[in-house]
Tab-separated table of N, CA and C in Angstrom:
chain	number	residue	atom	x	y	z
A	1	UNK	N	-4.388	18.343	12.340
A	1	UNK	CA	-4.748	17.159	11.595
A	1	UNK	C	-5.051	16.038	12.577
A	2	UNK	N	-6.322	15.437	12.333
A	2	UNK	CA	-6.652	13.876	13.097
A	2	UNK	C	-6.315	13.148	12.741
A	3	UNK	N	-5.695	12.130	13.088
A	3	UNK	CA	-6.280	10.289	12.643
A	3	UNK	C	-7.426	9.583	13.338
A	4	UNK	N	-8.171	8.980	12.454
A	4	UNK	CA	-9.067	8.413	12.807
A	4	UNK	C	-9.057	6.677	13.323
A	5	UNK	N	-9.328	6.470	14.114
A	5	UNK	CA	-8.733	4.858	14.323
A	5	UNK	C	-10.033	3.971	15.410
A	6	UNK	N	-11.092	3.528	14.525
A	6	UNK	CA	-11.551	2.661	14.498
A	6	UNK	C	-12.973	3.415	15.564
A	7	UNK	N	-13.388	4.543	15.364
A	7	UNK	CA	-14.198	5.604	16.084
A	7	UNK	C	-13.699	6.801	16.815
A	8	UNK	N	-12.603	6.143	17.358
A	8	UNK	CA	-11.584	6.653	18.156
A	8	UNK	C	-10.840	8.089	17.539
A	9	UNK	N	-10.911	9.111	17.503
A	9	UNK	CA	-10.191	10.050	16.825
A	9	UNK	C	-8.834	10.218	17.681
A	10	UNK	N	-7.871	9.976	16.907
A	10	UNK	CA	-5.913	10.163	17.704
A	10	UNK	C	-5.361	11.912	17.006
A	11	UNK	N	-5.340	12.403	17.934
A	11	UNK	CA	-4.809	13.746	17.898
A	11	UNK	C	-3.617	14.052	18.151
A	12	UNK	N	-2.722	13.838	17.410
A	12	UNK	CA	-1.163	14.098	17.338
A	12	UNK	C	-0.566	15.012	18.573
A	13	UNK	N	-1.749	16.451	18.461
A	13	UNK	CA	-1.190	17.388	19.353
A	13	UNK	C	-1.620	17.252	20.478
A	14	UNK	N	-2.284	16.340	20.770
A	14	UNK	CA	-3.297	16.349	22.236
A	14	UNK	C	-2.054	16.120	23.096
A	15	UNK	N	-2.222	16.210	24.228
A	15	UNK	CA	-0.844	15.842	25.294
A	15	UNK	C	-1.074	14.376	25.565
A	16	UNK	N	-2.540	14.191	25.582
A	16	UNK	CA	-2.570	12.683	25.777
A	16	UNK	C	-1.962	11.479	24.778
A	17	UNK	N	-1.963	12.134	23.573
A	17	UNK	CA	-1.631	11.264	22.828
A	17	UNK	C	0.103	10.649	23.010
A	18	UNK	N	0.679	11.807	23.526
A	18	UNK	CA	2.352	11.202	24.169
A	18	UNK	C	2.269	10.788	25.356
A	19	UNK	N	1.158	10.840	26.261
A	19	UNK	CA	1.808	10.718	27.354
A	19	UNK	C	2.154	8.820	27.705
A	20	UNK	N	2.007	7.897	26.844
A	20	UNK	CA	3.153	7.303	27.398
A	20	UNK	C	4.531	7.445	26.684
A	21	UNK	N	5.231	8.112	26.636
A	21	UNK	CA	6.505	8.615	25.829
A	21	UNK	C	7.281	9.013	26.925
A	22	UNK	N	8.300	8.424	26.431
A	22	UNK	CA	9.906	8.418	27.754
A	22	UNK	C	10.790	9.054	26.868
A	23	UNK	N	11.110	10.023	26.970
A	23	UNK	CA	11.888	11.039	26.620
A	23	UNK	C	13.527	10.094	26.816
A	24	UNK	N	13.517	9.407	27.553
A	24	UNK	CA	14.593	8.793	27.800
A	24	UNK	C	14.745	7.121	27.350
A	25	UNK	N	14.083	6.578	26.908
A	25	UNK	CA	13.964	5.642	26.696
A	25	UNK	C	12.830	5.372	25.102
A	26	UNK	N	12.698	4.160	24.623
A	26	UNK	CA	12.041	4.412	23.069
A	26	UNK	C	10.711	5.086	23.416
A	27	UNK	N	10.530	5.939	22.157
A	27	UNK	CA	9.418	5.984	21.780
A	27	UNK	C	8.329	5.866	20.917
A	28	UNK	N	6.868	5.473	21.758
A	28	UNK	CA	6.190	4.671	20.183
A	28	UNK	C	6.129	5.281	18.866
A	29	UNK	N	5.858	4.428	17.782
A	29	UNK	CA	5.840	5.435	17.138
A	29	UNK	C	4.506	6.038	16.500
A	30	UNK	N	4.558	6.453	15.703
A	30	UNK	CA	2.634	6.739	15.078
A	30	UNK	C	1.985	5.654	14.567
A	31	UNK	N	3.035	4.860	13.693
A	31	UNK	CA	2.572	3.896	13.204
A	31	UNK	C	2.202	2.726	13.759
A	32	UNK	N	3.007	2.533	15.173
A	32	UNK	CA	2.544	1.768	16.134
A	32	UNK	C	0.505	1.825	16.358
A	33	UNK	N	0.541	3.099	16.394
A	33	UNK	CA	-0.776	3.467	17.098
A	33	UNK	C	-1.517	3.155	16.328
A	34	UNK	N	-1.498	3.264	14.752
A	34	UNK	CA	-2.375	3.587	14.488
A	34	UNK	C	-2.640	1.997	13.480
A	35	UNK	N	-3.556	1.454	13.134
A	35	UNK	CA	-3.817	0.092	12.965
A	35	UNK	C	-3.386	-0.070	11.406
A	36	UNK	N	-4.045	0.570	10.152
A	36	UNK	CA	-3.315	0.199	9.033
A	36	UNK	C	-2.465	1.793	8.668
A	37	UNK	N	-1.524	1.297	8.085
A	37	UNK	CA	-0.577	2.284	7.444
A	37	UNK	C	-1.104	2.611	6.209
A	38	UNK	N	-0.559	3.800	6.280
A	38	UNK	CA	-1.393	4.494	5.066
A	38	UNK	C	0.013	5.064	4.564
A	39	UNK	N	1.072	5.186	4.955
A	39	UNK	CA	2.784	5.387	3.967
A	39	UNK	C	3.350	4.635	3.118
A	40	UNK	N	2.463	3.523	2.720
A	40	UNK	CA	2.688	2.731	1.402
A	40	UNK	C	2.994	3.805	0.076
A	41	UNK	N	4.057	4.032	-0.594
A	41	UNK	CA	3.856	4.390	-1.766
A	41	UNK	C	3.440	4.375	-3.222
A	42	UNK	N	2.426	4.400	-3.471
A	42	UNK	CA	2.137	4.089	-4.801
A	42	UNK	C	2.158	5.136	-6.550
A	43	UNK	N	2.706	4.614	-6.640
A	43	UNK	CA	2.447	5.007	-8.246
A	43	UNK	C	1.838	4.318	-9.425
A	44	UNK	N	0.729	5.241	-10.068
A	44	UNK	CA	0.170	4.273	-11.005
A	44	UNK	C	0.067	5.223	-12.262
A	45	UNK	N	0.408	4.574	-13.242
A	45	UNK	CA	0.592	5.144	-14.540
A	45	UNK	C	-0.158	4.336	-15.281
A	46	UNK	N	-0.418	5.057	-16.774
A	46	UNK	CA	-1.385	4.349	-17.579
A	46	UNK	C	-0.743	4.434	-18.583
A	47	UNK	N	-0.190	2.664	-19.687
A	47	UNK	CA	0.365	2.775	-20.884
A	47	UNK	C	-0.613	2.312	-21.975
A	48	UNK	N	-0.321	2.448	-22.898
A	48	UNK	CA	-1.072	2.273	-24.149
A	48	UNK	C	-2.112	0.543	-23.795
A	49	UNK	N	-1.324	-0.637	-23.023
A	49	UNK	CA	-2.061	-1.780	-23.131
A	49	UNK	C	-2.148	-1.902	-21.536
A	50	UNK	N	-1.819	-0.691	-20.765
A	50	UNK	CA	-2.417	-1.263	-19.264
A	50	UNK	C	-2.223	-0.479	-18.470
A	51	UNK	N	-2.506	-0.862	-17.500
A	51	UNK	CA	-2.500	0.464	-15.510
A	51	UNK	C	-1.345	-0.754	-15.030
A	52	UNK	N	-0.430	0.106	-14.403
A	52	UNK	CA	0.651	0.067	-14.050
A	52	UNK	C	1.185	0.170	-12.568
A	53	UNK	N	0.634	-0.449	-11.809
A	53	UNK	CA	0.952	-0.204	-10.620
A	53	UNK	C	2.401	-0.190	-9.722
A	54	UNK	N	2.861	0.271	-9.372
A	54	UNK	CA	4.345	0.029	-8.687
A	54	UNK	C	3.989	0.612	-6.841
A	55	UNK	N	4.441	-0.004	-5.966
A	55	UNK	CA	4.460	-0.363	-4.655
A	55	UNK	C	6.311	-0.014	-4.274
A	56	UNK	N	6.312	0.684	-3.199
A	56	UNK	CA	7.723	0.481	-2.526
A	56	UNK	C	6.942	0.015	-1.438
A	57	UNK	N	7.920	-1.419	-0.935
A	57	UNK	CA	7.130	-1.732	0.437
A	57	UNK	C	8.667	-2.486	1.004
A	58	UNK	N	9.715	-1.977	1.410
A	58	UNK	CA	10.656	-1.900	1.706
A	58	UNK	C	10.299	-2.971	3.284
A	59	UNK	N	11.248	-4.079	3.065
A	59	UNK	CA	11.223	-4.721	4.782
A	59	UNK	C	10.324	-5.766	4.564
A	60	UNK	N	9.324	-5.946	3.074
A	60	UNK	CA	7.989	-6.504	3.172
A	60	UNK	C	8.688	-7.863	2.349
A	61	UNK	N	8.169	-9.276	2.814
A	61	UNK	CA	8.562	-10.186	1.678
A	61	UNK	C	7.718	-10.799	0.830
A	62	UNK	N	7.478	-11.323	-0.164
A	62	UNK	CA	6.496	-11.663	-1.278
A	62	UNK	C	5.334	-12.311	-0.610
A	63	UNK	N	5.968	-13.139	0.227
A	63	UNK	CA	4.499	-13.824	1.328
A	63	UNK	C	4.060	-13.133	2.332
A	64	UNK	N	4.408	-11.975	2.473
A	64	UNK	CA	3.960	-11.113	3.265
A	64	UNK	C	2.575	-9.723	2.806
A	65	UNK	N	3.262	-10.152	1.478
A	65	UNK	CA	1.993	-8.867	0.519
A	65	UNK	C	0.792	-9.604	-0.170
A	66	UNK	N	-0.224	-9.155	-0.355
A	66	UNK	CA	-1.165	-9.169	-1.068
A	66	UNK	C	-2.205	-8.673	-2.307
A	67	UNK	N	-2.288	-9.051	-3.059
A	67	UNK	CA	-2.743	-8.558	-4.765
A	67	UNK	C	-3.872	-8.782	-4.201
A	68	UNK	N	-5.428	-7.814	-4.588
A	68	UNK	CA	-6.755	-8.035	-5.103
A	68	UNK	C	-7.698	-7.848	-5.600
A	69	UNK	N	-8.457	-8.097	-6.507
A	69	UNK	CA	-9.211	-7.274	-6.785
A	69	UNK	C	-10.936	-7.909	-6.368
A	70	UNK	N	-10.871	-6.536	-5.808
A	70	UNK	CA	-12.718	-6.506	-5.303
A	70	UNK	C	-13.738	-6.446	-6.442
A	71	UNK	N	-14.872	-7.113	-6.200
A	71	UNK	CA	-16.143	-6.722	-6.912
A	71	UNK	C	-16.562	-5.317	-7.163
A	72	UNK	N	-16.619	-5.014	-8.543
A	72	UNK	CA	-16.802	-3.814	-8.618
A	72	UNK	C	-14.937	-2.722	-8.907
A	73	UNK	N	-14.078	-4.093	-9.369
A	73	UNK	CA	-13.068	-2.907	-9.913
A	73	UNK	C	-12.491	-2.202	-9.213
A	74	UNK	N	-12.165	-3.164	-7.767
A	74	UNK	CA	-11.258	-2.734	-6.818
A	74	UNK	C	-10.008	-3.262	-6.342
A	75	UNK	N	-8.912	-2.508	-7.190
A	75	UNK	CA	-7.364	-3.137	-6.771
A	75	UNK	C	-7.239	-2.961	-5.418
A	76	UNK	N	-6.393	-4.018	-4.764
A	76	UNK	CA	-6.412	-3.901	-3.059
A	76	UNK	C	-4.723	-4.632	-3.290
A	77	UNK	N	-4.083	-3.748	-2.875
A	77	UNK	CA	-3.089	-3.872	-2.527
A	77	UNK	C	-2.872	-4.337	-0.755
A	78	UNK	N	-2.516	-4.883	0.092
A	78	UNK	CA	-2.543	-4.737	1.392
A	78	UNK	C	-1.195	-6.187	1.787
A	79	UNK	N	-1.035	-6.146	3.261
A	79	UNK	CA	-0.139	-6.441	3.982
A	79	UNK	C	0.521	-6.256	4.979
A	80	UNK	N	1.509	-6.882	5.598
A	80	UNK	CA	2.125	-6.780	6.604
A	80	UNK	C	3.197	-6.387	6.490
A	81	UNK	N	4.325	-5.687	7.404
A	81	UNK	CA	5.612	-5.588	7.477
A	81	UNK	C	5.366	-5.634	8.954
A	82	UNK	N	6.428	-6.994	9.466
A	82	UNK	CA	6.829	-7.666	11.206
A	82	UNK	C	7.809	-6.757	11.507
A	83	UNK	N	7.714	-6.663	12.274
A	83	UNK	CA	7.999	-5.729	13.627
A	83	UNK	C	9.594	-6.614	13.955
A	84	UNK	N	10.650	-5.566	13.960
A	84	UNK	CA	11.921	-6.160	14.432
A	84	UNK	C	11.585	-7.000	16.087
A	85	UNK	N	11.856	-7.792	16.424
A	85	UNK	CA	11.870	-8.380	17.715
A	85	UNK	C	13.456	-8.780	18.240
A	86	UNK	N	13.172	-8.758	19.538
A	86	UNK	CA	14.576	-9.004	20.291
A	86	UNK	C	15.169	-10.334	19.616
A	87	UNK	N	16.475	-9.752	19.225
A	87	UNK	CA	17.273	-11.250	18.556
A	87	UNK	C	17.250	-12.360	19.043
A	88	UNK	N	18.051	-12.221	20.455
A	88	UNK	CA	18.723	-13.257	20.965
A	88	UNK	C	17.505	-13.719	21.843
A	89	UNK	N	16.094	-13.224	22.312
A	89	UNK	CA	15.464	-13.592	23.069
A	89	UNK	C	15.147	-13.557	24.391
A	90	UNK	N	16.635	-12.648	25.101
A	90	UNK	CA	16.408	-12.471	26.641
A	90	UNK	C	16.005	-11.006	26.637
A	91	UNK	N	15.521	-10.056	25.966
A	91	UNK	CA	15.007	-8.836	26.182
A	91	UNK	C	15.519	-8.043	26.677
A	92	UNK	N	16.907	-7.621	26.078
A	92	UNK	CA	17.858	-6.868	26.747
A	92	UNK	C	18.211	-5.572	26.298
A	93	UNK	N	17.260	-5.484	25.069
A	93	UNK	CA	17.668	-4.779	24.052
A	93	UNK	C	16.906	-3.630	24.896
A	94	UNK	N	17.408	-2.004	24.101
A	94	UNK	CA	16.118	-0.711	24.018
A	94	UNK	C	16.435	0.218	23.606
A	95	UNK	N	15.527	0.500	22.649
A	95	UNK	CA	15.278	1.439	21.595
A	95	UNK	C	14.959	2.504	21.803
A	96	UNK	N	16.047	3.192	21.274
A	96	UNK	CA	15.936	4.479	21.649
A	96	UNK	C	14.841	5.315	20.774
A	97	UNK	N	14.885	5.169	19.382
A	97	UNK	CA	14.452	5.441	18.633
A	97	UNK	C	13.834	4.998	17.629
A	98	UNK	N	12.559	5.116	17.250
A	98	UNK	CA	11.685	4.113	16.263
A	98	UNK	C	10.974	4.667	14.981
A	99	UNK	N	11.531	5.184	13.948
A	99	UNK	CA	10.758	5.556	12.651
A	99	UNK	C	10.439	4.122	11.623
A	100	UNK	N	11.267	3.487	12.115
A	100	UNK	CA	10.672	2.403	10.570
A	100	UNK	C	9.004	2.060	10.629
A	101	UNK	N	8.382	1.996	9.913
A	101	UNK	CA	7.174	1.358	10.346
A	101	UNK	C	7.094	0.243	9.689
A	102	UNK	N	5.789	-0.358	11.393
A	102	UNK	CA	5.455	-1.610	10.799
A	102	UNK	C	4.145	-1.846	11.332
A	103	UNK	N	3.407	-2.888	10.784
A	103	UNK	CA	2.159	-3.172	11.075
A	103	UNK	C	1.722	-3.686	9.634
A	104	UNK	N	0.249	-3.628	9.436
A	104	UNK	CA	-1.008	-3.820	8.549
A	104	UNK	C	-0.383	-2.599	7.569
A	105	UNK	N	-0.750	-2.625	6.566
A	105	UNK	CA	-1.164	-1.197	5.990
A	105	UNK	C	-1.925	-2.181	4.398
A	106	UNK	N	-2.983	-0.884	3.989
A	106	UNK	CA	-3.573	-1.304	3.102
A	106	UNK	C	-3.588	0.145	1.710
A	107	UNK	N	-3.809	-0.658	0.636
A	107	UNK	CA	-3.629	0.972	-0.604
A	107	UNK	C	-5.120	0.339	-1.663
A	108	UNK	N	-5.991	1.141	-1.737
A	108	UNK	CA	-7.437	0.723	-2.552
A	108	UNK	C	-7.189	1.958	-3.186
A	109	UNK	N	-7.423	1.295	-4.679
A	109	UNK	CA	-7.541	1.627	-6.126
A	109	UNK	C	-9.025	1.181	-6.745
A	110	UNK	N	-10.053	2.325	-7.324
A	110	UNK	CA	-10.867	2.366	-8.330
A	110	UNK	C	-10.156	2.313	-9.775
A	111	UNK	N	-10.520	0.776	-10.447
A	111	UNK	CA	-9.853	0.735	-11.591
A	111	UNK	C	-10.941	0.967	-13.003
A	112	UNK	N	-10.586	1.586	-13.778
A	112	UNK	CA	-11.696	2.552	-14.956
A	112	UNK	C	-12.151	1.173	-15.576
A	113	UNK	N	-13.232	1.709	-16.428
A	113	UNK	CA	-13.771	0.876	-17.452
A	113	UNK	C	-12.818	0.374	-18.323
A	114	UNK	N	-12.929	-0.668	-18.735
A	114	UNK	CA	-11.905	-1.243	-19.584
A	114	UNK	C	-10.645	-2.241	-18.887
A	115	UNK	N	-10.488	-2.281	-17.775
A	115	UNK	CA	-9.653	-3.057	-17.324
A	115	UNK	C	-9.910	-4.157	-16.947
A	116	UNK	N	-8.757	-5.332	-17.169
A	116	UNK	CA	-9.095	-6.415	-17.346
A	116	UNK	C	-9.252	-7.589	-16.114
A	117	UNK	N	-9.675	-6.985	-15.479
A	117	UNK	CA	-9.464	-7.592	-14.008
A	117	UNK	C	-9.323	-9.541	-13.681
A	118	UNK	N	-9.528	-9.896	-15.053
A	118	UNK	CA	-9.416	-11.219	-14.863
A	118	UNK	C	-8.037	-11.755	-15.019
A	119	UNK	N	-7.001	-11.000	-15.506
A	119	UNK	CA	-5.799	-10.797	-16.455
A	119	UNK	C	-5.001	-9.956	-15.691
A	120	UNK	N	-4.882	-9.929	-14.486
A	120	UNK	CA	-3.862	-8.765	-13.156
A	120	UNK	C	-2.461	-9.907	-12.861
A	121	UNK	N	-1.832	-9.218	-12.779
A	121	UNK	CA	-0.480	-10.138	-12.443
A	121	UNK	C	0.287	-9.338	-11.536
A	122	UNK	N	1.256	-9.874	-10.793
A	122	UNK	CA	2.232	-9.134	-10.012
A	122	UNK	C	3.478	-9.767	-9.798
A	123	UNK	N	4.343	-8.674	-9.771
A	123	UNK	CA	5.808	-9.421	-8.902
A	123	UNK	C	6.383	-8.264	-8.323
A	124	UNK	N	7.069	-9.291	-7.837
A	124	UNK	CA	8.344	-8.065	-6.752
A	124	UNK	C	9.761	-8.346	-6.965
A	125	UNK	N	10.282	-7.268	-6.834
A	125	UNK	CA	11.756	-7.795	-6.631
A	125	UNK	C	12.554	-6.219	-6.221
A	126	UNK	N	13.314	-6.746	-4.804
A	126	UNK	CA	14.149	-6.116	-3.972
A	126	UNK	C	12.683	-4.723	-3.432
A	127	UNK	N	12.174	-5.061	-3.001
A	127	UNK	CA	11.004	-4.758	-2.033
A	127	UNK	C	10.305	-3.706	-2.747
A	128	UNK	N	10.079	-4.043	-4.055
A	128	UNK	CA	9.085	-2.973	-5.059
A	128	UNK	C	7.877	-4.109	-5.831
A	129	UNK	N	6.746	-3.644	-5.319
A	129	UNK	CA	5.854	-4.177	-5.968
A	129	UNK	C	4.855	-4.127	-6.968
A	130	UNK	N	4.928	-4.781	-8.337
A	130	UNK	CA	4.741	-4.196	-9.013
A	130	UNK	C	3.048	-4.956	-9.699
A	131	UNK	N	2.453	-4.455	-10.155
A	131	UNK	CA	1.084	-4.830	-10.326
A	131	UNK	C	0.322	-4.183	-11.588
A	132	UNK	N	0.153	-5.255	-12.699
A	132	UNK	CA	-0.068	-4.598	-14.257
A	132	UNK	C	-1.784	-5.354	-14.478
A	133	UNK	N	-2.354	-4.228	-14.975
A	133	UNK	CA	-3.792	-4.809	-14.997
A	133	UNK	C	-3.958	-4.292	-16.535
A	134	UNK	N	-4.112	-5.326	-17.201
A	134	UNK	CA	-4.053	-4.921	-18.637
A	134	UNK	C	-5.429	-4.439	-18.950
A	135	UNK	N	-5.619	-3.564	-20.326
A	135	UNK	CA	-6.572	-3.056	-20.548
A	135	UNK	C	-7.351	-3.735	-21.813
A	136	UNK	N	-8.361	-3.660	-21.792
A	136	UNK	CA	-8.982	-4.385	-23.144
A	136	UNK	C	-8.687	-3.663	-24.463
A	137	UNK	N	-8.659	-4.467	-25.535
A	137	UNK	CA	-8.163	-3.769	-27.029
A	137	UNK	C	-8.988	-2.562	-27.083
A	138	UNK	N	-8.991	-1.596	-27.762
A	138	UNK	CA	-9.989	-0.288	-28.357
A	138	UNK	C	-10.163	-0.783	-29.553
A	139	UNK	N	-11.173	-1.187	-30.261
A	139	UNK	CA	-11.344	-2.156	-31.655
A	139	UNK	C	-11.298	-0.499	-32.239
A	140	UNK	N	-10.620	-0.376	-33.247
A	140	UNK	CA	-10.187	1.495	-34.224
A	140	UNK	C	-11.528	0.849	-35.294
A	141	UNK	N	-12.186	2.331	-34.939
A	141	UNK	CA	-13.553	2.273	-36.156
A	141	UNK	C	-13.234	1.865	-37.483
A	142	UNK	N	-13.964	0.844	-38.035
A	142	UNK	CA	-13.464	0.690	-39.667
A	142	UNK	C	-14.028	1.041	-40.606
A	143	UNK	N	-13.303	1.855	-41.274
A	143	UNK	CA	-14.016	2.495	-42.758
A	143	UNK	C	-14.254	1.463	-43.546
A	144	UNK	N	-15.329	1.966	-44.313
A	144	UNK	CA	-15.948	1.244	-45.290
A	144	UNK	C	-16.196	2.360	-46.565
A	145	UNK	N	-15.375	2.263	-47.398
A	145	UNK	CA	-15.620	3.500	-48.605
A	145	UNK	C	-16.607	2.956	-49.489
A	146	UNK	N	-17.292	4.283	-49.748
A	146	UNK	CA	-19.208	4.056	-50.218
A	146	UNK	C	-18.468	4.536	-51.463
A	147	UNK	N	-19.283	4.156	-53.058
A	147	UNK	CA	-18.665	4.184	-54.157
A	147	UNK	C	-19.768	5.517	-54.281
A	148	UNK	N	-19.472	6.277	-54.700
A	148	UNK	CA	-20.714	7.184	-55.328
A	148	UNK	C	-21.169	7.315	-56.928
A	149	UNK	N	-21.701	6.979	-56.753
A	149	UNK	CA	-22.620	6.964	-58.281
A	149	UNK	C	-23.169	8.085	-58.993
A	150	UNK	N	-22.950	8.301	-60.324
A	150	UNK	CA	-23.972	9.388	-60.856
A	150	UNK	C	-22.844	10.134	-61.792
C-alpha cells in the first residue's frame, strides 16, 4: 500500500521511508509524515428529517474544527489537532513512543439531492462532532377522489 503526499508517493515498506528512525530514541510517526489525516472517524446515518453526521476527533477543541459546505453539496469537515509540545520549555523531554496523531486532517462528504445545505448546524461535546443537515419535506401525493357518474 502507498500514500500519496503531494506528488511524492511515501512507501511504508521502502527502507527509506524509516531511515530517520532511532530504534532507541522516538519515533516519527506516519501521521507526522504525511500532511492531512485521513483517521478521522466518521459516521453518517440518514433519519426520516436529516443526514446525520457524527465525528470522533478526540484532543480536537471546538475552535480548532471546522463545518462546510462547498458549492455543489459538499460537507467538509476539516481541522487541526496541536501537537503535544515540551511543557516546561527547556527541551528535556523524549519520546519514546508516538501513536497519537496530530496535524491537518480533512473528511469530504457528497451530500444527495434534497439536503438542505442552507440549514447545517453543528456541535460538539467531549471531543465528538456532530453535524445534522436537514432534509427538505417529501410533499405525500394528494388524492383527489373523482365522483363517477352513470
Amino acid at each position: 500500500m502507498s500514500l500519496v503526499r503531494s506528488g511524492n508517493v511515501l512507501d511504508p515498506m521502502s527502507v527509506g521511508f524509516w531511515a530517520d528512525a532511532d530504534p532507541f530514541g522516538a519515533v516519527r510517526s506516519l501521521a507526522e509524515r504525511c500532511p492531512v489525516l485521513t483517521n478521522v472517524r466518521v459516521d453518517w446515518k440518514e433519519t426520516p428529517t436529516a443526514h446525520v453526521f457524527t465525528a470522533d476527533l478526540p484532543g480536537v477543541r471546538k475552535d480548532q474544527a471546522k463545518v462546510e459546505v462547498e458549492d455543489g453539496g459538499v460537507l467538509v469537515i476539516s481541522g487541526e489537532r496541536a501537537r503535544e509540545e515540551d511543557v516546561d520549555g527547556k527541551n528535556d523531554e523524549r519520546w519514546h513512543h508516538v501513536e497519537r496523531s496530530s496535524g491537518k486532517f480533512q473528511r469530504r462528504f457528497r451530500l444527495p439531492r434534497g439536503a438542505r445545505v442552507d440549514q447545517v448546524s453543528a456541535s460538539m461535546d467531549n471531543g465528538v462532532l456532530t453535524v445534522t443537515v436537514p432534509k427538505e419535506e417529501t410533499k405525500k401525493p394528494q388524492l383527489k377522489a373523482i365522483p363517477i357518474s352513470g
